Amino acid sequence: MLRNLSVGGKTALLVLGIVCFAVVILGTVFNRFVKEVIRKRTLFSIATVTDLKKQQVDLFFNQAESNSKIIKGIFANQPNLAQLSDIERKAINTELNLINSESSLTNTIILDQNKQIVFSESNSKTSINRALIHELKEALPQSDNAISYGNILVYGSSYLFPIVQKIQTDSGKPLYLITAVKLNKLYGLLADTVGLGSTGEVLIGSLSNNKNGIVHNPLRFNTDASFKLKVTANGALKNSFWEAIQQRNGTGQDIDYRGKEVLASWRYLPCLLYTSPSPRDRTRS
């Protein structure tokens, strides 16, 4: 058939072939360009949401510490906590309830040097108080202005994070204030996936005692992930999670806990550096 074509026809056919080839190349290049634009816009959007979530987490813990210091001021003005009258105790509990109702704090306890309870805001929380004391790190704060932290306690449906402060007394024997931060409110903020599409989600985590990573909050596709989903250095989330653990921020590709390739953005959270979830469920302590 080609033999029967004139020279002009063959030339036209050749030009048409070249044009078609050029269109295919341009189409491929354009397709890659569009994908790269979408990828960059997606990373920018994810990074923006990540920065917002980091601000929310930082603000949450800053407010918890600030309110804990206010509570410390209440007890610093009490000369003898062991001999409080019923009226004085009721007045203190009223102040604590007011502070706790406006914050994420709960379960205020005062301990002596031997970790014996000197004051508790509620006798009905005895088992929770014992569990919180059990999760304290061995070293209580030595400086008057220092704050130390216990392990996160999973207690039924609550996630409690103990903040510990030292209180000087007139007798010279220090007392220790424990205020538990209820993390459920924070996890509710993280569950808001506006700006992350139909599959995006936010997770926070830290290193556990065995040096593996562990996820703190319930996830969009794994609501039972809190303190159960582990992250290893060579497994899922090895880029984003471990980069953040190394105190580095960034964006890029990763493999999530479902084995899906994802675009991710990560931020280091100093407020979670000291947290270590308890491996025990003390619901019936």
CSV table of C-alpha atoms in Angstrom, one decimal, residues 126-282:
chain,number,residue,atom,x,y,z
A,126,THR,CA,-8.6,5.6,95.2
A,127,SER,CA,-7.8,2.9,92.6
A,128,ILE,CA,-6.9,5.4,89.9
A,129,ASN,CA,-4.7,7.3,92.4
A,130,ARG,CA,-2.8,4.1,93.2
A,131,ALA,CA,-2.3,3.4,89.5
A,132,LEU,CA,-1.1,6.9,88.9
A,133,ILE,CA,1.4,6.7,91.7
A,134,HIS,CA,2.6,3.3,90.3
A,135,GLU,CA,3.4,4.9,87.0
A,136,LEU,CA,5.6,7.7,88.4
A,137,LYS,CA,9.2,7.5,87.4
A,138,GLU,CA,11.6,6.7,90.2
A,139,ALA,CA,13.1,10.1,90.5
A,140,LEU,CA,10.8,12.7,92.0
A,141,PRO,CA,11.7,16.4,91.2
A,142,GLN,CA,14.4,17.8,93.4
A,143,SER,CA,14.2,21.4,92.4
A,144,ASP,CA,11.3,23.6,93.6
A,145,ASN,CA,10.6,24.8,90.1
A,146,ALA,CA,11.3,21.4,88.3
A,147,ILE,CA,8.5,19.4,86.8
A,148,SER,CA,8.8,15.6,86.2
A,149,TYR,CA,6.4,13.2,84.4
A,150,GLY,CA,5.1,9.7,84.9
A,151,ASN,CA,4.2,7.1,82.4
A,152,ILE,CA,1.0,7.4,80.5
A,153,LEU,CA,-1.7,5.3,82.2
A,154,VAL,CA,-4.4,3.6,80.2
A,155,TYR,CA,-7.2,3.3,82.7
A,156,GLY,CA,-10.4,2.0,81.1
A,157,SER,CA,-11.3,4.5,78.4
A,158,SER,CA,-9.1,7.2,79.8
A,159,TYR,CA,-5.5,8.1,79.0
A,160,LEU,CA,-3.9,9.8,82.0
A,161,PHE,CA,-0.5,11.5,82.0
A,162,PRO,CA,0.9,12.5,85.5
A,163,ILE,CA,2.7,15.8,86.0
A,164,VAL,CA,4.7,15.9,89.2
A,165,GLN,CA,5.9,19.1,91.1
A,166,LYS,CA,7.7,19.6,94.4
A,167,ILE,CA,6.1,21.6,97.2
A,168,GLN,CA,8.3,23.0,100.0
A,169,THR,CA,6.8,23.0,103.5
A,170,ASP,CA,7.5,24.8,106.7
A,171,SER,CA,8.7,21.5,108.3
A,172,GLY,CA,11.4,21.2,105.7
A,173,LYS,CA,10.0,17.9,104.5
A,174,PRO,CA,8.9,18.3,100.8
A,175,LEU,CA,5.6,17.1,99.4
A,176,TYR,CA,4.9,16.2,95.8
A,177,LEU,CA,1.9,17.3,93.8
A,178,ILE,CA,0.5,15.0,91.1
A,179,THR,CA,-2.0,16.3,88.6
A,180,ALA,CA,-3.1,14.0,85.9
A,181,VAL,CA,-3.6,15.3,82.3
A,182,LYS,CA,-6.5,13.6,80.6
A,183,LEU,CA,-5.3,13.0,77.0
A,184,ASN,CA,-8.7,12.1,75.5
A,185,LYS,CA,-9.4,15.7,74.7
A,186,LEU,CA,-6.2,16.0,72.8
A,187,TYR,CA,-6.9,12.8,70.9
A,188,GLY,CA,-10.3,14.3,69.9
A,189,LEU,CA,-8.5,17.3,68.3
A,190,LEU,CA,-6.2,14.9,66.4
A,191,ALA,CA,-9.2,13.0,65.1
A,192,ASP,CA,-10.3,16.0,63.1
A,193,THR,CA,-9.1,15.2,59.5
A,194,VAL,CA,-10.2,18.4,57.8
A,195,GLY,CA,-7.8,19.2,55.0
A,196,LEU,CA,-6.5,15.6,54.8
A,197,GLY,CA,-8.9,14.1,52.2
A,198,SER,CA,-10.7,10.8,52.5
A,199,THR,CA,-7.8,8.8,53.7
A,200,GLY,CA,-5.5,11.2,55.6
A,201,GLU,CA,-5.0,11.1,59.3
A,202,VAL,CA,-2.9,12.4,62.2
A,203,LEU,CA,-0.9,10.3,64.7
A,204,ILE,CA,1.4,11.1,67.5
A,205,GLY,CA,3.8,8.8,69.3
A,206,SER,CA,7.0,8.3,71.2
A,207,LEU,CA,9.6,5.8,72.1
A,208,SER,CA,8.5,3.1,74.5
A,209,ASN,CA,10.6,1.4,77.1
A,210,ASN,CA,11.9,-1.2,74.7
A,211,LYS,CA,13.1,1.5,72.3
A,212,ASN,CA,10.4,0.7,69.7
A,213,GLY,CA,8.0,3.5,68.7
A,214,ILE,CA,4.4,3.4,69.8
A,215,VAL,CA,1.4,5.3,68.6
A,216,HIS,CA,-0.6,7.2,71.2
A,217,ASN,CA,-3.9,8.1,69.6
A,218,PRO,CA,-6.8,6.1,68.0
A,219,LEU,CA,-6.4,6.2,64.2
A,220,ARG,CA,-8.9,6.6,61.3
A,221,PHE,CA,-8.5,3.1,60.1
A,222,ASN,CA,-7.5,1.5,63.5
A,223,THR,CA,-9.5,2.9,66.4
A,224,ASP,CA,-7.8,0.4,68.7
A,225,ALA,CA,-4.3,1.6,67.9
A,226,SER,CA,-3.6,3.6,71.2
A,227,PHE,CA,-0.5,2.2,72.9
A,228,LYS,CA,-0.9,-1.0,70.9
A,229,LEU,CA,0.4,-0.1,67.4
A,230,LYS,CA,4.2,-0.4,67.5
A,231,VAL,CA,6.6,1.2,65.1
A,232,THR,CA,10.0,-0.4,64.4
A,233,ALA,CA,13.0,1.2,62.8
A,234,ASN,CA,12.7,-0.9,59.6
A,235,GLY,CA,8.9,-1.2,59.4
A,236,ALA,CA,5.9,0.9,58.6
A,237,LEU,CA,6.3,4.7,59.1
A,238,LYS,CA,10.0,4.2,59.3
A,239,ASN,CA,10.7,7.5,57.5
A,240,SER,CA,8.2,9.9,59.1
A,241,PHE,CA,8.1,8.5,62.6
A,242,TRP,CA,11.8,7.9,63.0
A,243,GLU,CA,12.7,11.2,61.5
A,244,ALA,CA,10.5,13.0,64.0
A,245,ILE,CA,12.0,10.9,66.8
A,246,GLN,CA,15.4,12.2,65.7
A,247,GLN,CA,14.1,15.7,66.2
A,248,ARG,CA,13.9,16.4,62.5
A,249,ASN,CA,10.9,17.9,60.6
A,250,GLY,CA,10.1,17.2,57.0
A,251,THR,CA,7.7,16.0,54.3
A,252,GLY,CA,8.0,13.1,51.8
A,253,GLN,CA,6.9,9.6,51.0
A,254,ASP,CA,6.4,6.8,53.5
A,255,ILE,CA,4.6,3.5,54.0
A,256,ASP,CA,1.8,3.7,56.5
A,257,TYR,CA,0.7,1.0,59.0
A,258,ARG,CA,-1.7,-0.4,56.4
A,259,GLY,CA,1.2,-1.0,54.0
A,260,LYS,CA,0.0,1.8,51.7
A,261,GLU,CA,2.4,4.2,50.1
A,262,VAL,CA,1.5,7.7,51.3
A,263,LEU,CA,2.7,11.3,51.3
A,264,ALA,CA,3.5,12.4,54.8
A,265,SER,CA,4.6,15.4,56.9
A,266,TRP,CA,6.2,15.1,60.3
A,267,ARG,CA,7.2,17.3,63.2
A,268,TYR,CA,9.2,16.8,66.4
A,269,LEU,CA,7.2,17.3,69.5
A,270,PRO,CA,9.4,18.1,72.6
A,271,CYS,CA,6.3,17.7,74.9
A,272,LEU,CA,6.1,14.0,74.0
A,273,LEU,CA,9.8,13.2,74.3
A,274,TYR,CA,9.4,12.4,78.0
A,275,THR,CA,6.3,10.2,77.7
A,276,SER,CA,6.4,6.5,77.8
A,277,PRO,CA,3.1,4.6,77.8
A,278,SER,CA,2.5,2.0,80.5
A,279,PRO,CA,2.2,-1.6,79.2
A,280,ARG,CA,-0.3,-2.4,81.8
A,281,ASP,CA,-4.1,-1.8,81.7
A,282,ARG,CA,-4.9,-0.9,85.3
